[in-house]
PDB file of C-alpha atoms in Angstrom:
ATOM      1  CA  GLN A   1      84.668  84.916  72.336  1.00 91.00           C
ATOM      2  CA  VAL A   2      85.119  87.811  74.690  1.00 95.00           C
ATOM      3  CA  GLN A   3      84.751  91.477  73.841  1.00 97.00           C
ATOM      4  CA  LEU A   4      86.445  94.193  75.864  1.00 98.00           C
ATOM      5  CA  VAL A   5      85.656  97.896  75.750  1.00 98.00           C
ATOM      6  CA  GLU A   6      87.713 100.484  77.604  1.00 97.00           C
ATOM      7  CA  SER A   7      86.460 103.914  78.521  1.00 98.00           C
ATOM      8  CA  GLY A   8      87.288 106.852  80.735  1.00 98.00           C
ATOM      9  CA  GLY A   9      90.459 108.195  79.203  1.00 98.00           C
ATOM     10  CA  ARG A  10      90.822 111.950  78.798  1.00 98.00           C
ATOM     11  CA  LEU A  11      93.110 114.910  79.308  1.00 98.00           C
ATOM     12  CA  VAL A  12      93.857 115.707  82.944  1.00 98.00           C
ATOM     13  CA  GLN A  13      96.388 117.764  84.861  1.00 98.00           C
ATOM     14  CA  ALA A  14      99.264 116.296  86.796  1.00 98.00           C
ATOM     15  CA  GLY A  15      98.223 115.299  90.292  1.00 98.00           C
ATOM     16  CA  SER A  16      94.685 114.509  89.202  1.00 98.00           C
ATOM     17  CA  SER A  17      92.795 111.265  89.438  1.00 98.00           C
ATOM     18  CA  LEU A  18      91.090 109.291  86.719  1.00 98.00           C
ATOM     19  CA  LYS A  19      89.134 106.052  86.620  1.00 98.00           C
ATOM     20  CA  LEU A  20      89.184 103.802  83.584  1.00 98.00           C
ATOM     21  CA  SER A  21      86.705 101.038  82.905  1.00 98.00           C
ATOM     22  CA  CYS A  22      87.049  97.787  81.016  1.00 98.00           C
ATOM     23  CA  ALA A  23      83.676  96.248  80.257  1.00 98.00           C
ATOM     24  CA  ALA A  24      83.669  92.603  79.215  1.00 97.00           C
ATOM     25  CA  SER A  25      80.962  90.778  77.314  1.00 96.00           C
ATOM     26  CA  GLY A  26      80.511  87.415  75.678  1.00 95.00           C
ATOM     27  CA  ARG A  27      81.988  84.290  77.276  1.00 93.00           C
ATOM     28  CA  THR A  28      83.243  86.109  80.340  1.00 92.00           C
ATOM     29  CA  ASP A  29      83.134  82.916  82.373  1.00 92.00           C
ATOM     30  CA  ASN A  30      86.175  81.836  80.355  1.00 91.00           C
ATOM     31  CA  ILE A  31      88.274  84.742  81.609  1.00 92.00           C
ATOM     32  CA  TYR A  32      91.083  83.987  84.053  1.00 94.00           C
ATOM     33  CA  SER A  33      92.265  87.547  84.586  1.00 95.00           C
ATOM     34  CA  ILE A  34      92.044  91.087  83.257  1.00 97.00           C
ATOM     35  CA  THR A  35      95.279  92.959  82.702  1.00 98.00           C
ATOM     36  CA  TRP A  36      95.842  96.612  81.971  1.00 98.00           C
ATOM     37  CA  PHE A  37      98.695  97.510  79.662  1.00 98.00           C
ATOM     38  CA  ARG A  38      99.752 100.878  78.369  1.00 98.00           C
ATOM     39  CA  ARG A  39     101.752 102.167  75.471  1.00 98.00           C
ATOM     40  CA  ARG A  40     103.500 105.447  76.092  1.00 96.00           C
ATOM     41  CA  PRO A  41     104.448 107.584  73.077  1.00 93.00           C
ATOM     42  CA  GLY A  42     107.400 106.073  71.286  1.00 95.00           C
ATOM     43  CA  GLU A  43     107.690 103.149  73.678  1.00 96.00           C
ATOM     44  CA  ALA A  44     106.753  99.499  73.762  1.00 97.00           C
ATOM     45  CA  ARG A  45     103.621  98.289  75.454  1.00 97.00           C
ATOM     46  CA  GLU A  46     104.110  97.673  79.167  1.00 98.00           C
ATOM     47  CA  PHE A  47     102.312  95.907  81.949  1.00 98.00           C
ATOM     48  CA  VAL A  48     100.440  98.109  84.402  1.00 98.00           C
ATOM     49  CA  THR A  49      98.290  95.916  86.614  1.00 98.00           C
ATOM     50  CA  ALA A  50      96.303  92.684  86.606  1.00 97.00           C
ATOM     51  CA  LEU A  51      93.453  91.162  88.566  1.00 97.00           C
ATOM     52  CA  THR A  52      92.430  87.527  88.651  1.00 94.00           C
ATOM     53  CA  ARG A  53      88.725  87.102  88.146  1.00 89.00           C
ATOM     54  CA  ASP A  54      87.933  84.493  90.776  1.00 88.00           C
ATOM     55  CA  SER A  55      90.446  85.026  93.581  1.00 89.00           C
ATOM     56  CA  GLY A  56      90.786  88.761  93.138  1.00 90.00           C
ATOM     57  CA  ASN A  57      94.575  88.711  93.381  1.00 95.00           C
ATOM     58  CA  ALA A  58      96.038  91.985  92.154  1.00 97.00           C
ATOM     59  CA  TYR A  59      99.474  92.700  90.719  1.00 97.00           C
ATOM     60  CA  TYR A  60     101.062  96.048  89.957  1.00 98.00           C
ATOM     61  CA  ALA A  61     104.031  97.407  88.091  1.00 98.00           C
ATOM     62  CA  ASP A  62     106.465  99.197  90.374  1.00 98.00           C
ATOM     63  CA  SER A  63     105.882 102.437  88.487  1.00 96.00           C
ATOM     64  CA  VAL A  64     102.233 102.571  89.524  1.00 98.00           C
ATOM     65  CA  LYS A  65     102.249 100.789  92.858  1.00 98.00           C
ATOM     66  CA  GLY A  66     100.643 102.935  95.520  1.00 97.00           C
ATOM     67  CA  ARG A  67      99.029 105.237  92.957  1.00 98.00           C
ATOM     68  CA  PHE A  68      96.874 102.925  90.850  1.00 98.00           C
ATOM     69  CA  THR A  69      94.227 100.499  92.072  1.00 98.00           C
ATOM     70  CA  ILE A  70      92.551  97.765  90.076  1.00 98.00           C
ATOM     71  CA  SER A  71      89.132  96.513  91.092  1.00 97.00           C
ATOM     72  CA  LYS A  72      86.210  94.614  89.658  1.00 95.00           C
ATOM     73  CA  ASP A  73      82.472  94.453  89.674  1.00 94.00           C
ATOM     74  CA  ASN A  74      81.604  90.901  88.724  1.00 87.00           C
ATOM     75  CA  ALA A  75      77.922  91.705  88.436  1.00 91.00           C
ATOM     76  CA  LYS A  76      78.752  94.207  85.711  1.00 93.00           C
ATOM     77  CA  ASP A  77      81.641  92.210  84.265  1.00 94.00           C
ATOM     78  CA  THR A  78      83.673  95.371  84.517  1.00 97.00           C
ATOM     79  CA  VAL A  79      87.201  95.987  85.765  1.00 97.00           C
ATOM     80  CA  TYR A  80      88.258  99.440  86.875  1.00 98.00           C
ATOM     81  CA  LEU A  81      91.610 101.137  86.991  1.00 98.00           C
ATOM     82  CA  GLU A  82      91.659 103.995  89.440  1.00 98.00           C
ATOM     83  CA  MET A  83      94.650 106.218  88.866  1.00 98.00           C
ATOM     84  CA  ASN A  84      95.691 108.784  91.441  1.00 98.00           C
ATOM     85  CA  SER A  85      98.509 111.298  91.585  1.00 98.00           C
ATOM     86  CA  LEU A  86      98.837 111.133  87.827  1.00 98.00           C
ATOM     87  CA  LYS A  87     102.132 112.178  86.294  1.00 98.00           C
ATOM     88  CA  PRO A  88     102.933 113.329  82.771  1.00 97.00           C
ATOM     89  CA  GLU A  89     104.785 110.042  82.280  1.00 97.00           C
ATOM     90  CA  ASP A  90     101.480 108.212  82.751  1.00 98.00           C
ATOM     91  CA  THR A  91     100.400 109.617  79.402  1.00 98.00           C
ATOM     92  CA  ALA A  92      99.644 106.600  77.237  1.00 98.00           C
ATOM     93  CA  VAL A  93      97.009 104.580  75.489  1.00 98.00           C
ATOM     94  CA  TYR A  94      95.660 102.171  78.078  1.00 98.00           C
ATOM     95  CA  TYR A  95      94.454  98.765  76.987  1.00 98.00           C
ATOM     96  CA  CYS A  96      92.757  95.998  78.876  1.00 98.00           C
ATOM     97  CA  ALA A  97      93.302  92.403  77.900  1.00 98.00           C
ATOM     98  CA  ALA A  98      91.948  89.058  79.020  1.00 96.00           C
ATOM     99  CA  ASP A  99      93.499  85.626  79.121  1.00 93.00           C
ATOM    100  CA  PRO A 100      91.370  82.505  79.041  1.00 89.00           C
ATOM    101  CA  ARG A 101      91.360  79.893  81.787  1.00 88.00           C
ATOM    102  CA  SER A 102      92.597  77.340  79.289  1.00 87.00           C
ATOM    103  CA  MET A 103      95.706  79.365  78.443  1.00 87.00           C
ATOM    104  CA  LYS A 104      96.649  81.637  81.307  1.00 87.00           C
ATOM    105  CA  GLY A 105      99.007  84.392  80.264  1.00 86.00           C
ATOM    106  CA  ARG A 106      98.022  84.325  76.645  1.00 92.00           C
ATOM    107  CA  PHE A 107      96.086  87.468  75.991  1.00 94.00           C
ATOM    108  CA  ASP A 108      93.619  86.444  73.369  1.00 93.00           C
ATOM    109  CA  TYR A 109      91.260  89.324  73.895  1.00 96.00           C
ATOM    110  CA  TRP A 110      92.012  93.033  73.725  1.00 97.00           C
ATOM    111  CA  GLY A 111      90.084  96.246  73.905  1.00 98.00           C
ATOM    112  CA  GLN A 112      90.589  99.109  71.498  1.00 97.00           C
ATOM    113  CA  GLY A 113      92.385 101.285  74.029  1.00 98.00           C
ATOM    114  CA  THR A 114      91.613 104.587  75.690  1.00 98.00           C
ATOM    115  CA  GLN A 115      93.884 107.626  75.626  1.00 98.00           C
ATOM    116  CA  VAL A 116      95.057 109.164  78.879  1.00 98.00           C
ATOM    117  CA  THR A 117      96.936 112.426  78.617  1.00 98.00           C
ATOM    118  CA  VAL A 118      98.434 114.049  81.706  1.00 98.00           C
ATOM    119  CA  SER A 119      99.536 117.637  81.307  1.00 97.00           C
ATOM    120  CA  SER A 120     102.208 119.176  83.488  1.00 94.00           C
TER     121      SER A 120
END
């Protein structure tokens, strides 16, 4: 089992920066990648960015490319999402999820989410 805990969400003004954390515990050696999703008000959950645990390959949604950066600290088993030039449309609950090595792409583990609100 893997447990994920997000933190760092809060109310910020447009143009600001914010850094979210996703701390993993448990059988973290089973994790293939950590992915950030978000759910904007009234919309379906969407992919934001992902980072493979071993190779460090990063992937971004077009809507955040150039503004958001995903990184990791393996010693702390923590993945970070640094968000710059925030826009009101980035307002969402942000979730991190992990897929196991045995079933890549199947997100078996989810955090509880952290609210990011960007005011105009």
